[in-house]
Short mmCIF file of C-alpha atoms and ligand atoms in Angstrom, two decimals:
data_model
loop_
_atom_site.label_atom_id
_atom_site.label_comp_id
_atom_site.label_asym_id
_atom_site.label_seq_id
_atom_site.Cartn_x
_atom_site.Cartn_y
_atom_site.Cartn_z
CA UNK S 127 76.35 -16.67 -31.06
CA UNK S 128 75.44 -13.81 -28.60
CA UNK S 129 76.84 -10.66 -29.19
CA UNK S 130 80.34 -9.59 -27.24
CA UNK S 131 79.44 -7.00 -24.53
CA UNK S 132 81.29 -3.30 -25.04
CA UNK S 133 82.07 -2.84 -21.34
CA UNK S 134 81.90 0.98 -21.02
CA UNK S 135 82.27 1.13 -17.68
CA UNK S 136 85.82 -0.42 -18.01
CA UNK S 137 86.55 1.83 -20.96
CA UNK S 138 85.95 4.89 -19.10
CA UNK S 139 87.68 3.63 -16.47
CA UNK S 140 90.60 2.95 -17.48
CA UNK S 141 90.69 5.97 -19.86
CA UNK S 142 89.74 8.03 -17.06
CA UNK S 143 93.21 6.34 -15.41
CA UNK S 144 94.63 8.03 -17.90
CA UNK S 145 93.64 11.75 -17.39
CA UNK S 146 94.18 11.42 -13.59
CA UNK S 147 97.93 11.13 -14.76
CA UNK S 148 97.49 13.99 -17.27
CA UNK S 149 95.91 16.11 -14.36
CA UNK S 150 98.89 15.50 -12.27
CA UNK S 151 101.29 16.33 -14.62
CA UNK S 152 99.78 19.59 -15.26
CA UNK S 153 99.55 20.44 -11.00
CA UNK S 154 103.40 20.17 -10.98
CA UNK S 155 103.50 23.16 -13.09
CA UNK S 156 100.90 24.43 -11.49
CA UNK S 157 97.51 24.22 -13.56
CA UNK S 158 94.99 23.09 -11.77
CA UNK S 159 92.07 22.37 -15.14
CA UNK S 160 88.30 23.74 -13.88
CA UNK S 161 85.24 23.26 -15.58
CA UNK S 162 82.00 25.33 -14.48
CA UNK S 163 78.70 23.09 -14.44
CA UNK S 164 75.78 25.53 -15.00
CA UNK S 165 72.68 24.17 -13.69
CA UNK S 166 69.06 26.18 -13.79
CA UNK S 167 66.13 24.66 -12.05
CA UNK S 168 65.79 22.45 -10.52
CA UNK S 169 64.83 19.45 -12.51
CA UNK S 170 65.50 15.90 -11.37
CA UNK S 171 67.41 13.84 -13.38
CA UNK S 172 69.52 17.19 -14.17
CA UNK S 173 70.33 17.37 -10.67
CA UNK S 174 71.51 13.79 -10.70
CA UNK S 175 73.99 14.09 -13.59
CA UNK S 176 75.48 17.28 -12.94
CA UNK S 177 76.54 16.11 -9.32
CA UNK S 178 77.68 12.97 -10.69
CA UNK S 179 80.15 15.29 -13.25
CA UNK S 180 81.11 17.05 -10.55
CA UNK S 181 82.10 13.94 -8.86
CA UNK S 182 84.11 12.73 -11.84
CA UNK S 183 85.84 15.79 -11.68
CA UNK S 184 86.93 15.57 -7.96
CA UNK S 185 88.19 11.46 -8.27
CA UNK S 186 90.26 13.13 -11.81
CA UNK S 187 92.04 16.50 -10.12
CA UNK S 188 89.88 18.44 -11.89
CA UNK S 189 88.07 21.52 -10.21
CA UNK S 190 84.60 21.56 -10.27
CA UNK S 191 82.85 25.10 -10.63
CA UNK S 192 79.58 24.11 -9.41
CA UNK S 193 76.90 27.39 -10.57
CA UNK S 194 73.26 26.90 -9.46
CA UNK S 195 71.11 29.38 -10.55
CA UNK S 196 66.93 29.46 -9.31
CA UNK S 197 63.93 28.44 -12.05
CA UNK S 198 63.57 31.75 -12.43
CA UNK S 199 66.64 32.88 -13.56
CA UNK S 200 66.50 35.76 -16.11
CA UNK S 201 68.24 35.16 -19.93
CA UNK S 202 70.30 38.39 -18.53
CA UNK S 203 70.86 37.21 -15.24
CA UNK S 204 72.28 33.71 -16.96
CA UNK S 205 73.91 35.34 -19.44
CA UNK S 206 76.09 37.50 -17.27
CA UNK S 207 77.04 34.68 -15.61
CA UNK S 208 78.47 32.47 -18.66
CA UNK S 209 80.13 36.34 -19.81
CA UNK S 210 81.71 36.41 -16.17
CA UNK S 211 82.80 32.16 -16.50
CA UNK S 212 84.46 33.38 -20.01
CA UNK S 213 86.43 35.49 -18.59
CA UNK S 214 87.84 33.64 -15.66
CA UNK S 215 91.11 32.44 -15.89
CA UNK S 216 91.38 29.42 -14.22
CA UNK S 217 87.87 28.00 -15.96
CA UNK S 218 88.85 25.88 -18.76
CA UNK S 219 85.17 24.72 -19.67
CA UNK S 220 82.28 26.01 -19.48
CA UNK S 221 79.31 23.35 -19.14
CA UNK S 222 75.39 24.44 -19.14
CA UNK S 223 73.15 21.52 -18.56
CA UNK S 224 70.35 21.18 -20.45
CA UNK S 225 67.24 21.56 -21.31
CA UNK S 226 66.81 24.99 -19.70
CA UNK S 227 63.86 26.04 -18.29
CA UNK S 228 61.29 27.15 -19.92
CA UNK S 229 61.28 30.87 -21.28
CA UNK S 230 65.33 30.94 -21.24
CA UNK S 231 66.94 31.20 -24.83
CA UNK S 232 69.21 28.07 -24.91
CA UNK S 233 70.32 28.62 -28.58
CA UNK S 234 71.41 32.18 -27.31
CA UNK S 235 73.14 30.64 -24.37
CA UNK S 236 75.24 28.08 -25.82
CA UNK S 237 76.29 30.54 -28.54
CA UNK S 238 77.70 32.77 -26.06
CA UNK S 239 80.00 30.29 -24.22
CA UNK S 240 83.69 30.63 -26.06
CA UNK S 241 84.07 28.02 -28.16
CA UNK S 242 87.90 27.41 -26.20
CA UNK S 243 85.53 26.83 -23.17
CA UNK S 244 82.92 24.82 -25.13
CA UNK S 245 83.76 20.91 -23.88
CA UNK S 246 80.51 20.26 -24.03
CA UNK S 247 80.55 20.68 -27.64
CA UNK S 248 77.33 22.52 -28.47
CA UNK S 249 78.82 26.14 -29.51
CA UNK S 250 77.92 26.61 -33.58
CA UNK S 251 81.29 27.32 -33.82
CA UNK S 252 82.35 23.62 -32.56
CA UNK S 253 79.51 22.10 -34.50
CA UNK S 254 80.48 24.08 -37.75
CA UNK S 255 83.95 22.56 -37.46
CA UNK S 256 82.79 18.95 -37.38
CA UNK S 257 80.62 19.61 -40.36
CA UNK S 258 83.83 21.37 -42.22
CA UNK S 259 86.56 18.82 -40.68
CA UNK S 260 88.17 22.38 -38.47
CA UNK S 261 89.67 21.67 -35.04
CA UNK S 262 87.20 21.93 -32.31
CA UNK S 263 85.45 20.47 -29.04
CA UNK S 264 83.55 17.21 -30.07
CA UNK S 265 80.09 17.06 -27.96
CA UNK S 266 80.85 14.42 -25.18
CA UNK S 267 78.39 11.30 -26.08
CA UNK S 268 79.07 10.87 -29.99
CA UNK S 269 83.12 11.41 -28.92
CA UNK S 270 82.25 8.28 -26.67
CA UNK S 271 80.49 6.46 -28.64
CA UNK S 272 82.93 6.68 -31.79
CA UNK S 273 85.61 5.39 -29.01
CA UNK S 274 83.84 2.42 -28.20
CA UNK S 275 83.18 1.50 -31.93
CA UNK S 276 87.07 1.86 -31.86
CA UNK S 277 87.75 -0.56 -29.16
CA UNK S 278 85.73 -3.66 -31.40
CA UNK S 279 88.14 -3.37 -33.35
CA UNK S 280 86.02 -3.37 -36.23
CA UNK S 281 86.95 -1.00 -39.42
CA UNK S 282 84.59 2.26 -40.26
CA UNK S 283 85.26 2.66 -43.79
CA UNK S 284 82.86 1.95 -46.27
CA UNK S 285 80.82 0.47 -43.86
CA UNK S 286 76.73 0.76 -43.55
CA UNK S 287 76.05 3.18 -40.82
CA UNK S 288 73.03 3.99 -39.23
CA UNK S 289 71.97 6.61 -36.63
CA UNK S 290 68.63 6.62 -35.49
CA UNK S 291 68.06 10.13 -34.13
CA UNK S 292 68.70 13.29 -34.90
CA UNK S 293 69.37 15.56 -32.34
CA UNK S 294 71.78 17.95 -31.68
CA UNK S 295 73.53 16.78 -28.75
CA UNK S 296 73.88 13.18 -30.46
CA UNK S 297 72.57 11.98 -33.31
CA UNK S 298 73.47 14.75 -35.89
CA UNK S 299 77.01 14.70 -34.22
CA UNK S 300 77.16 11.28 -34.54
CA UNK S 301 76.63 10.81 -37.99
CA UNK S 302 78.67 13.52 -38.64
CA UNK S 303 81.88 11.92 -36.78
CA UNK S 304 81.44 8.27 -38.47
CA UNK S 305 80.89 10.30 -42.26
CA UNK S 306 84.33 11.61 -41.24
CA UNK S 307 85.46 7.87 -40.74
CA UNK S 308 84.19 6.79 -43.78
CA UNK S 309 81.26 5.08 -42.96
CA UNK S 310 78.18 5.60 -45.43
CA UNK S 311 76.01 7.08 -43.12
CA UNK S 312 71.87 7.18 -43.05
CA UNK S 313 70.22 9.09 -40.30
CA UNK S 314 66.47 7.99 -39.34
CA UNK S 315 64.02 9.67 -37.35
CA UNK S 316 60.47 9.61 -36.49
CA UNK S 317 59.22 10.80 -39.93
CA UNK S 318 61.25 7.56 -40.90
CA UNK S 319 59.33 5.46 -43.48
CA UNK S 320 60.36 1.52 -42.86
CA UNK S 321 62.90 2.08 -40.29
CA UNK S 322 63.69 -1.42 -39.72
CA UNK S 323 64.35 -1.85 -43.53
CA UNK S 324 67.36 0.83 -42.49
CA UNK S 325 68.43 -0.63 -39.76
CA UNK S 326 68.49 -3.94 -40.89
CA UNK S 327 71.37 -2.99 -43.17
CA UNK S 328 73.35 -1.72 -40.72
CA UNK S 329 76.67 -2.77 -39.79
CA UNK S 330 76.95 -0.11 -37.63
CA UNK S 331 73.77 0.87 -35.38
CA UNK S 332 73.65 3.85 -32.99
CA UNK S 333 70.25 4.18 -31.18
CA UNK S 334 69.43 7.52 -29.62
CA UNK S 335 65.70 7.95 -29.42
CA UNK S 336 65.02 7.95 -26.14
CA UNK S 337 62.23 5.44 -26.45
CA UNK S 338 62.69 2.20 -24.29
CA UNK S 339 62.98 -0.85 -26.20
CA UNK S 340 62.19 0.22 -29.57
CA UNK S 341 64.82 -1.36 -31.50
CA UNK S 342 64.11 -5.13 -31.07
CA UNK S 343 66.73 -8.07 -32.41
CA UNK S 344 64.78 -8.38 -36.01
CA UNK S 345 65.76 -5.05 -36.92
CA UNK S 346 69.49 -5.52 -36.17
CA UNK S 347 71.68 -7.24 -39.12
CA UNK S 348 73.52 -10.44 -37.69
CA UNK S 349 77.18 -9.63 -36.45
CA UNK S 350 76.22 -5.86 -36.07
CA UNK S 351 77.87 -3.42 -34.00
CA UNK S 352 75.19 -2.28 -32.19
CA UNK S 353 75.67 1.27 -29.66
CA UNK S 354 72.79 2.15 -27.10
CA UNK S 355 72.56 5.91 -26.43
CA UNK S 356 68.80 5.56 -24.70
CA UNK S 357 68.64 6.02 -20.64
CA UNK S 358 65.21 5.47 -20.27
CA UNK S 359 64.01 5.31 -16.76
CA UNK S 360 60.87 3.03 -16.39
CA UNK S 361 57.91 3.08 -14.02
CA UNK S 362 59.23 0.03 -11.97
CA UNK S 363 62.02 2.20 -11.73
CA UNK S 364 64.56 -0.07 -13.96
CA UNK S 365 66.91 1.56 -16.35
CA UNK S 366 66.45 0.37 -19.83
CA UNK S 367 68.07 1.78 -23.77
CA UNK S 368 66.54 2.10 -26.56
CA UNK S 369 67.47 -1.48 -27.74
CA UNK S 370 65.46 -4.59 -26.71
CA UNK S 371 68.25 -6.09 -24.65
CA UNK S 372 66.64 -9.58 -24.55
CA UNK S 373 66.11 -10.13 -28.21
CA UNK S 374 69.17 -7.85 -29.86
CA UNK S 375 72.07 -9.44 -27.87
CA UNK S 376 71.46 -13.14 -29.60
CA UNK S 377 71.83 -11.26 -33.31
CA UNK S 378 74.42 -8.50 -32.96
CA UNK S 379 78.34 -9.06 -33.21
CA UNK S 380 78.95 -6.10 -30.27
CA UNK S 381 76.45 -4.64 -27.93
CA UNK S 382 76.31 -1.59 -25.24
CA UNK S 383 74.50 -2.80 -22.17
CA UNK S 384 72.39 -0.13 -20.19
CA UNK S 385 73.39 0.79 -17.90
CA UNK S 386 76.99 0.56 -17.76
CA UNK S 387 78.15 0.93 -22.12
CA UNK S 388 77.75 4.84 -23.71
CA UNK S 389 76.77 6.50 -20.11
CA UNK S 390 80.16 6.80 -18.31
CA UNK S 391 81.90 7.41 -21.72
CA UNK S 392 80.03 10.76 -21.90
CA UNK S 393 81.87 11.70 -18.57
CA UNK S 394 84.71 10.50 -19.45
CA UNK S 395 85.21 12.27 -22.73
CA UNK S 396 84.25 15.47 -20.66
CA UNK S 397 86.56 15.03 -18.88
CA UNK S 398 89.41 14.76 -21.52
CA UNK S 399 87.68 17.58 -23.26
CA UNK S 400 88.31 19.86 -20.41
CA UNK S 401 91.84 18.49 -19.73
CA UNK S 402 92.45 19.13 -23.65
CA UNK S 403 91.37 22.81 -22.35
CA UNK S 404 93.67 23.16 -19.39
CA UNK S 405 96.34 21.91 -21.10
CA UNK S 406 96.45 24.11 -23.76
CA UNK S 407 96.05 27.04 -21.35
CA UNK S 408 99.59 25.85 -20.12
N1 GUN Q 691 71.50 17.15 -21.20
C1 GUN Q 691 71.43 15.87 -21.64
N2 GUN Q 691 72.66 15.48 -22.06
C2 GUN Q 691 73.49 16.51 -21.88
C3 GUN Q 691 74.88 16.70 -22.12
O1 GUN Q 691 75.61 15.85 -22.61
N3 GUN Q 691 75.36 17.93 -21.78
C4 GUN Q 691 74.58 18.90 -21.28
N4 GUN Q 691 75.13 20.07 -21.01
N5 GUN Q 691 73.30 18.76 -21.05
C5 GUN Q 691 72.76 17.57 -21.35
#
């Protein structure tokens, strides 16, 4: 039976519905939420998703901060800025894209953004308190990708789960957020020995690589809940995940299409994250 489709799109949608109304509610007593997008350089596909946050933020009520800074921004230059963003009143987040140019400290960076203004997650300080089970801003993608493991309706604890990956921004996160549900979680890599032997025990599969394709339907365990981090642009100019649509969808029980299943989750928790912000600033 071919596996039911997690429609992220609707998700965020409809959760993003939801903070609209939140967003309103805080205008009639006067907060109006703001997050500051820090972008250096001037790198493509940065470009591209900082303008479409900045959108988000616009259709939610939200005010967008936009900050462009040149290539050849100095570490002080930046780092004055973020000092100047913590300090402003009516910024409830603070978001620096990444990667940074080259030459720019981006450890140093994040760890001076307040962790109160961290929605992006990536502060120690927010990371610490996943790892300890402390209050604090969960980085966006993991946040939605835990969500729409939620919506299958299909229970966390005790379950097999595997996250193949480990960066900061998702995969350490990740596993991190379903050890806290319970799950018995394994984290692969690309030092993995026999990664398909891992994944093939998986009732729960995350796939954030960044390598089109590379998880094909024989690695996936039958009834699976299978979640597709990858955005992988190819040369014909298609957007593709890092599972083999084609021959995963026939074997797993749930499946994130690309585009269109963890992308506009990552917005949308973002989003709440800052509105979380704003509202406690009220
Ligand atoms: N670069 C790639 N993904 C992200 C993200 O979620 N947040 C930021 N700030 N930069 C990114």
């Amino acid at each position: 039976m071919a596996a039911t489709l997690i429609d992220g799109k609707a998700i965020a949608r409809e959760i993003r519905e939801g903070l609209k109304a939140r967003c309103a509610a805080l205008a009639a007593r006067g907060v109006t939420p703001g997050l500051a997008v820090v972008l250096v350089g001037e790198d493509a596909a940065s470009q591209i998703y900082v303008r479409n946050k900045e959108r988000a933020c616009k259709a939610t009520g939200i005010r967008s901060v936009a900050v462009r800074l040149p290539a050849d921004t100095t570490q002080e230059a930046l780092e004055d800025k973020i000092r100047a963003l913590n300090d402003d009143a009516t910024v409830d987040g603070i978001l620096v894209q990444l990667p940074l140019p080259a030459g720019l400290d981006e450890r140093r960076v994040l760890a001076l953004i307040r962790p109160e203004k961290d929605v992006d997650g990536f502060h120690v300080q927010s990371m610490g308190a996943l790892v300890t089970g402390a209050a604090g801003f969960l980085s966006c993608t993991p946040k939605g990708c835990l969500e729409l493991i939620r919506r299958t309706g299909v229970p966390l604890a005790g379950k097999e789960a595997v996250v193949v990956g480990r960066s900061n921004i998702v995969g350490k996160p990740m596993a991190l957020l379903l050890l806290r549900e319970n799950a018995t979680v394994t984290v692969c890599h690309s030092r993995t020995a026999d990664l398909a032997a891992h994944t093939r025990r998986a009732d729960i599969l995350v796939a954030a690589v960044g390598r089109p394709g590379m998880i094909t339907g024989d690695m996936i365990k039958p009834g699976a809940v299978v979640i597709d981090v990858g955005i992988n642009r190819l040369e014909d100019g298609r957007v593709v995940g890092d599972v083999d649509f084609a021959s995963a969808e026939p074997v797993a029980g749930f499946l994130t299409p690309v585009p269109g299943g963890v992308g506009p989750m990552t917005i949308a928790m973002l989003l709440e994250n800052t509105l979380e912000s704003a509202e406690k600033r009220a």
